[in-house]
PDB file of C-alpha atoms in Angstrom:
ATOM      1  CA  MET C  23     -61.774 -88.944 -39.129  1.00 69.00           C
ATOM      2  CA  LYS C  24     -58.051 -89.666 -38.964  1.00 90.00           C
ATOM      3  CA  ASN C  25     -55.905 -89.055 -35.880  1.00 95.00           C
ATOM      4  CA  ILE C  26     -53.334 -86.250 -35.737  1.00 96.00           C
ATOM      5  CA  ILE C  27     -50.122 -87.079 -33.867  1.00 97.00           C
ATOM      6  CA  LEU C  28     -47.954 -84.195 -32.674  1.00 97.00           C
ATOM      7  CA  ILE C  29     -44.248 -84.969 -32.346  1.00 97.00           C
ATOM      8  CA  GLY C  30     -41.231 -82.839 -31.512  1.00 95.00           C
ATOM      9  CA  LEU C  31     -38.689 -82.161 -28.809  1.00 89.00           C
ATOM     10  CA  MET C  32     -39.966 -81.639 -25.276  1.00 83.00           C
ATOM     11  CA  GLY C  33     -40.809 -77.995 -24.763  1.00 82.00           C
ATOM     12  CA  VAL C  34     -41.650 -77.231 -28.405  1.00 90.00           C
ATOM     13  CA  GLY C  35     -45.321 -76.666 -27.510  1.00 90.00           C
ATOM     14  CA  LYS C  36     -47.081 -79.938 -28.355  1.00 93.00           C
ATOM     15  CA  GLY C  37     -49.393 -79.768 -25.339  1.00 90.00           C
ATOM     16  CA  SER C  38     -50.338 -76.114 -25.871  1.00 91.00           C
ATOM     17  CA  VAL C  39     -50.982 -76.648 -29.577  1.00 95.00           C
ATOM     18  CA  ALA C  40     -52.996 -79.801 -28.832  1.00 95.00           C
ATOM     19  CA  ARG C  41     -55.272 -77.931 -26.412  1.00 94.00           C
ATOM     20  CA  GLU C  42     -55.820 -75.187 -29.006  1.00 96.00           C
ATOM     21  CA  ILE C  43     -56.699 -77.679 -31.758  1.00 95.00           C
ATOM     22  CA  VAL C  44     -59.165 -79.455 -29.464  1.00 95.00           C
ATOM     23  CA  LYS C  45     -60.775 -76.075 -28.690  1.00 95.00           C
ATOM     24  CA  LYS C  46     -61.082 -75.182 -32.396  1.00 92.00           C
ATOM     25  CA  SER C  47     -62.187 -78.518 -33.826  1.00 92.00           C
ATOM     26  CA  ARG C  48     -64.127 -81.720 -33.292  1.00 90.00           C
ATOM     27  CA  PHE C  49     -60.996 -83.548 -32.200  1.00 93.00           C
ATOM     28  CA  VAL C  50     -60.731 -85.110 -28.766  1.00 94.00           C
ATOM     29  CA  GLY C  51     -57.288 -84.788 -27.176  1.00 95.00           C
ATOM     30  CA  LEU C  52     -55.046 -87.444 -25.640  1.00 96.00           C
ATOM     31  CA  ASP C  53     -51.499 -87.188 -24.325  1.00 95.00           C
ATOM     32  CA  THR C  54     -49.359 -90.336 -24.434  1.00 95.00           C
ATOM     33  CA  ASP C  55     -47.420 -89.397 -21.285  1.00 92.00           C
ATOM     34  CA  ASP C  56     -50.704 -88.868 -19.393  1.00 94.00           C
ATOM     35  CA  ILE C  57     -51.914 -92.304 -20.540  1.00 96.00           C
ATOM     36  CA  ILE C  58     -48.683 -93.915 -19.327  1.00 96.00           C
ATOM     37  CA  GLU C  59     -48.886 -92.139 -15.970  1.00 94.00           C
ATOM     38  CA  SER C  60     -52.478 -93.363 -15.563  1.00 96.00           C
ATOM     39  CA  MET C  61     -51.545 -96.934 -16.524  1.00 96.00           C
ATOM     40  CA  GLU C  62     -48.684 -96.987 -14.028  1.00 96.00           C
ATOM     41  CA  ASN C  63     -50.259 -94.747 -11.372  1.00 96.00           C
ATOM     42  CA  ARG C  64     -46.981 -92.804 -11.115  1.00 95.00           C
ATOM     43  CA  ARG C  65     -45.194 -89.919 -12.806  1.00 89.00           C
ATOM     44  CA  ILE C  66     -42.927 -90.394 -15.835  1.00 86.00           C
ATOM     45  CA  LYS C  67     -39.960 -89.130 -13.828  1.00 83.00           C
ATOM     46  CA  LYS C  68     -40.570 -91.858 -11.226  1.00 88.00           C
ATOM     47  CA  ILE C  69     -40.987 -94.560 -13.898  1.00 90.00           C
ATOM     48  CA  PHE C  70     -37.604 -93.578 -15.364  1.00 86.00           C
ATOM     49  CA  ALA C  71     -35.981 -93.511 -11.908  1.00 86.00           C
ATOM     50  CA  GLU C  72     -37.411 -96.847 -10.746  1.00 93.00           C
ATOM     51  CA  GLU C  73     -37.600 -98.877 -13.970  1.00 92.00           C
ATOM     52  CA  GLY C  74     -35.365 -97.122 -16.485  1.00 88.00           C
ATOM     53  CA  GLU C  75     -35.814 -95.879 -20.027  1.00 86.00           C
ATOM     54  CA  GLU C  76     -36.152 -99.327 -21.621  1.00 91.00           C
ATOM     55  CA  TYR C  77     -39.245-100.090 -19.513  1.00 94.00           C
ATOM     56  CA  PHE C  78     -40.704 -96.678 -20.349  1.00 92.00           C
ATOM     57  CA  ARG C  79     -40.220 -97.321 -24.081  1.00 93.00           C
ATOM     58  CA  LEU C  80     -42.081-100.645 -23.677  1.00 96.00           C
ATOM     59  CA  LEU C  81     -44.969 -98.698 -22.160  1.00 97.00           C
ATOM     60  CA  GLU C  82     -44.922 -96.296 -25.114  1.00 96.00           C
ATOM     61  CA  ARG C  83     -45.183 -99.230 -27.532  1.00 96.00           C
ATOM     62  CA  LYS C  84     -48.083-100.643 -25.514  1.00 97.00           C
ATOM     63  CA  VAL C  85     -49.876 -97.274 -25.718  1.00 97.00           C
ATOM     64  CA  ALA C  86     -49.162 -97.097 -29.466  1.00 97.00           C
ATOM     65  CA  ARG C  87     -50.766-100.531 -30.035  1.00 97.00           C
ATOM     66  CA  TRP C  88     -53.821 -99.453 -28.027  1.00 96.00           C
ATOM     67  CA  LEU C  89     -54.111 -96.184 -29.967  1.00 97.00           C
ATOM     68  CA  ARG C  90     -53.870 -98.021 -33.287  1.00 95.00           C
ATOM     69  CA  LYS C  91     -56.675-100.427 -32.382  1.00 95.00           C
ATOM     70  CA  ASN C  92     -59.022 -98.170 -30.426  1.00 96.00           C
ATOM     71  CA  VAL C  93     -58.642 -94.480 -31.243  1.00 96.00           C
ATOM     72  CA  GLU C  94     -59.751 -92.352 -34.178  1.00 93.00           C
ATOM     73  CA  GLY C  95     -60.590 -88.696 -34.717  1.00 92.00           C
ATOM     74  CA  THR C  96     -58.224 -87.756 -31.911  1.00 95.00           C
ATOM     75  CA  LEU C  97     -55.452 -85.220 -31.473  1.00 96.00           C
ATOM     76  CA  ILE C  98     -52.574 -87.110 -29.846  1.00 97.00           C
ATOM     77  CA  SER C  99     -49.750 -85.160 -28.240  1.00 96.00           C
ATOM     78  CA  THR C 100     -46.711 -87.273 -27.481  1.00 95.00           C
ATOM     79  CA  GLY C 101     -43.613 -87.389 -25.350  1.00 88.00           C
ATOM     80  CA  GLY C 102     -40.396 -86.400 -27.097  1.00 85.00           C
ATOM     81  CA  GLY C 103     -39.359 -90.005 -27.857  1.00 89.00           C
ATOM     82  CA  PHE C 104     -42.744 -91.450 -28.821  1.00 94.00           C
ATOM     83  CA  PHE C 105     -41.976 -90.919 -32.512  1.00 95.00           C
ATOM     84  CA  LYS C 106     -39.821 -94.084 -32.360  1.00 94.00           C
ATOM     85  CA  VAL C 107     -42.749 -96.478 -31.877  1.00 96.00           C
ATOM     86  CA  PRO C 108     -42.816 -98.827 -34.871  1.00 92.00           C
ATOM     87  CA  ASN C 109     -46.461 -98.320 -35.873  1.00 89.00           C
ATOM     88  CA  ILE C 110     -46.724 -94.533 -35.522  1.00 96.00           C
ATOM     89  CA  LYS C 111     -47.727 -93.958 -39.169  1.00 95.00           C
ATOM     90  CA  LYS C 112     -50.592 -96.453 -38.783  1.00 95.00           C
ATOM     91  CA  ILE C 113     -51.995 -94.459 -35.858  1.00 96.00           C
ATOM     92  CA  GLY C 114     -52.517 -91.240 -37.827  1.00 96.00           C
ATOM     93  CA  THR C 115     -50.990 -88.261 -39.601  1.00 96.00           C
ATOM     94  CA  VAL C 116     -47.679 -87.393 -37.958  1.00 97.00           C
ATOM     95  CA  VAL C 117     -47.117 -83.644 -37.548  1.00 98.00           C
ATOM     96  CA  LEU C 118     -43.714 -82.364 -36.446  1.00 97.00           C
ATOM     97  CA  LEU C 119     -43.650 -79.080 -34.551  1.00 97.00           C
ATOM     98  CA  ASN C 120     -40.248 -77.783 -35.556  1.00 96.00           C
ATOM     99  CA  ALA C 121     -38.182 -74.992 -34.015  1.00 95.00           C
ATOM    100  CA  SER C 122     -34.537 -74.249 -33.379  1.00 95.00           C
ATOM    101  CA  PHE C 123     -32.999 -75.514 -30.158  1.00 93.00           C
ATOM    102  CA  GLU C 124     -32.557 -71.925 -28.966  1.00 92.00           C
ATOM    103  CA  THR C 125     -36.256 -71.174 -29.475  1.00 91.00           C
ATOM    104  CA  ILE C 126     -37.302 -74.269 -27.532  1.00 88.00           C
ATOM    105  CA  TYR C 127     -34.838 -73.611 -24.719  1.00 83.00           C
ATOM    106  CA  ASN C 128     -35.779 -69.927 -24.429  1.00 82.00           C
ATOM    107  CA  ARG C 129     -39.473 -70.827 -24.457  1.00 79.00           C
ATOM    108  CA  ILE C 130     -38.914 -72.986 -21.386  1.00 75.00           C
ATOM    109  CA  VAL C 131     -36.584 -70.737 -19.377  1.00 70.00           C
ATOM    110  CA  GLU C 132     -38.542 -67.537 -20.105  1.00 71.00           C
ATOM    111  CA  HIS C 133     -41.920 -69.057 -19.169  1.00 60.00           C
ATOM    112  CA  ASP C 134     -43.696 -67.624 -16.105  1.00 65.00           C
ATOM    113  CA  ASN C 135     -43.398 -71.059 -14.437  1.00 65.00           C
ATOM    114  CA  ALA C 136     -39.844 -71.734 -15.660  1.00 53.00           C
ATOM    115  CA  HIS C 137     -38.827 -73.546 -12.469  1.00 57.00           C
ATOM    116  CA  LYS C 138     -41.778 -75.932 -12.844  1.00 58.00           C
ATOM    117  CA  LYS C 139     -41.115 -76.419 -16.572  1.00 55.00           C
ATOM    118  CA  LEU C 140     -37.439 -77.195 -15.926  1.00 54.00           C
ATOM    119  CA  ARG C 141     -38.285 -79.616 -13.111  1.00 55.00           C
ATOM    120  CA  LYS C 142     -40.641 -81.449 -15.458  1.00 58.00           C
ATOM    121  CA  ARG C 143     -37.846 -81.534 -18.076  1.00 56.00           C
ATOM    122  CA  PRO C 144     -34.690 -82.310 -16.109  1.00 55.00           C
ATOM    123  CA  LEU C 145     -32.793 -82.865 -19.363  1.00 63.00           C
ATOM    124  CA  PHE C 146     -32.858 -79.103 -19.944  1.00 63.00           C
ATOM    125  CA  GLN C 147     -30.860 -78.549 -16.759  1.00 68.00           C
ATOM    126  CA  ASP C 148     -27.875 -79.829 -18.771  1.00 78.00           C
ATOM    127  CA  VAL C 149     -28.117 -77.562 -21.807  1.00 80.00           C
ATOM    128  CA  GLU C 150     -25.384 -79.255 -23.835  1.00 87.00           C
ATOM    129  CA  ARG C 151     -26.950 -82.690 -23.323  1.00 87.00           C
ATOM    130  CA  ALA C 152     -30.318 -81.275 -24.380  1.00 85.00           C
ATOM    131  CA  ARG C 153     -28.752 -79.690 -27.470  1.00 91.00           C
ATOM    132  CA  ALA C 154     -27.089 -83.007 -28.391  1.00 93.00           C
ATOM    133  CA  LEU C 155     -30.440 -84.796 -28.094  1.00 89.00           C
ATOM    134  CA  TYR C 156     -32.073 -82.160 -30.303  1.00 92.00           C
ATOM    135  CA  GLU C 157     -29.368 -82.556 -32.957  1.00 95.00           C
ATOM    136  CA  GLU C 158     -29.651 -86.348 -32.814  1.00 94.00           C
ATOM    137  CA  ARG C 159     -33.431 -86.395 -33.029  1.00 93.00           C
ATOM    138  CA  LEU C 160     -34.128 -83.679 -35.604  1.00 95.00           C
ATOM    139  CA  PRO C 161     -33.271 -85.828 -38.670  1.00 96.00           C
ATOM    140  CA  GLN C 162     -35.285 -88.697 -37.163  1.00 96.00           C
ATOM    141  CA  TYR C 163     -38.294 -86.432 -36.557  1.00 96.00           C
ATOM    142  CA  LEU C 164     -38.095 -85.165 -40.146  1.00 96.00           C
ATOM    143  CA  LYS C 165     -37.977 -88.716 -41.481  1.00 96.00           C
ATOM    144  CA  VAL C 166     -41.105 -89.799 -39.560  1.00 97.00           C
ATOM    145  CA  ALA C 167     -43.200 -86.642 -40.119  1.00 97.00           C
ATOM    146  CA  ASP C 168     -45.940 -86.479 -42.735  1.00 97.00           C
ATOM    147  CA  ILE C 169     -46.221 -82.719 -42.170  1.00 97.00           C
ATOM    148  CA  VAL C 170     -43.632 -80.301 -40.755  1.00 97.00           C
ATOM    149  CA  ILE C 171     -44.864 -77.102 -39.118  1.00 97.00           C
ATOM    150  CA  ASP C 172     -42.281 -74.405 -38.435  1.00 96.00           C
ATOM    151  CA  VAL C 173     -43.357 -72.852 -35.120  1.00 96.00           C
ATOM    152  CA  GLU C 174     -40.671 -70.124 -34.979  1.00 93.00           C
ATOM    153  CA  GLY C 175     -42.221 -66.754 -34.147  1.00 90.00           C
ATOM    154  CA  LYS C 176     -45.817 -68.027 -34.361  1.00 94.00           C
ATOM    155  CA  ASP C 177     -48.420 -67.974 -31.649  1.00 93.00           C
ATOM    156  CA  ILE C 178     -50.338 -71.085 -30.622  1.00 94.00           C
ATOM    157  CA  PRO C 179     -53.621 -70.231 -32.456  1.00 96.00           C
ATOM    158  CA  LYS C 180     -51.739 -69.636 -35.715  1.00 96.00           C
ATOM    159  CA  ILE C 181     -49.887 -72.961 -35.391  1.00 96.00           C
ATOM    160  CA  ALA C 182     -53.153 -74.795 -34.630  1.00 96.00           C
ATOM    161  CA  ASN C 183     -54.877 -73.219 -37.663  1.00 96.00           C
ATOM    162  CA  GLU C 184     -51.967 -74.174 -39.919  1.00 96.00           C
ATOM    163  CA  ILE C 185     -52.150 -77.801 -38.769  1.00 96.00           C
ATOM    164  CA  LEU C 186     -55.916 -77.990 -39.219  1.00 94.00           C
ATOM    165  CA  LYS C 187     -55.636 -76.605 -42.777  1.00 94.00           C
ATOM    166  CA  LYS C 188     -52.904 -79.066 -43.739  1.00 93.00           C
ATOM    167  CA  VAL C 189     -54.547 -82.216 -42.372  1.00 89.00           C
ATOM    168  CA  LYS C 190     -57.978 -81.659 -43.949  1.00 76.00           C
TER     169      LYS C 190
END
């Protein structure tokens, strides 16, 4: 069974959709950011603060090589920049969760735990910087994706079902 790799901007719902797919299928779930935090025994935010983005991207490539060699039949949710690893297509089917910037932003700020969500995503504290990143990454996401799922106005179970239908 092939891996499914969820990509998209932070806050688009990759983690929520991943948990739903794992519940509904025989897939096991992994999160690349969780793997990195376990490898380093520290939070992503701290890795960025202490080592910088370049070091973090090296860790992502290391995780990608490990996934390619050792993982199959797994639902892999990724950090927002993981799509840039060179061997992503060899790891599995790449599924982009796509939504407008406004939908993603509103999803974060209207969440019951908005303060926690924003703390986890400090980039969204500077809305214009977050919007610029979205606009920069969207064409790159589209280029890498094997499947694009529009998540606008859909609940998590519906999105998960759509992905499972398209990857089988």
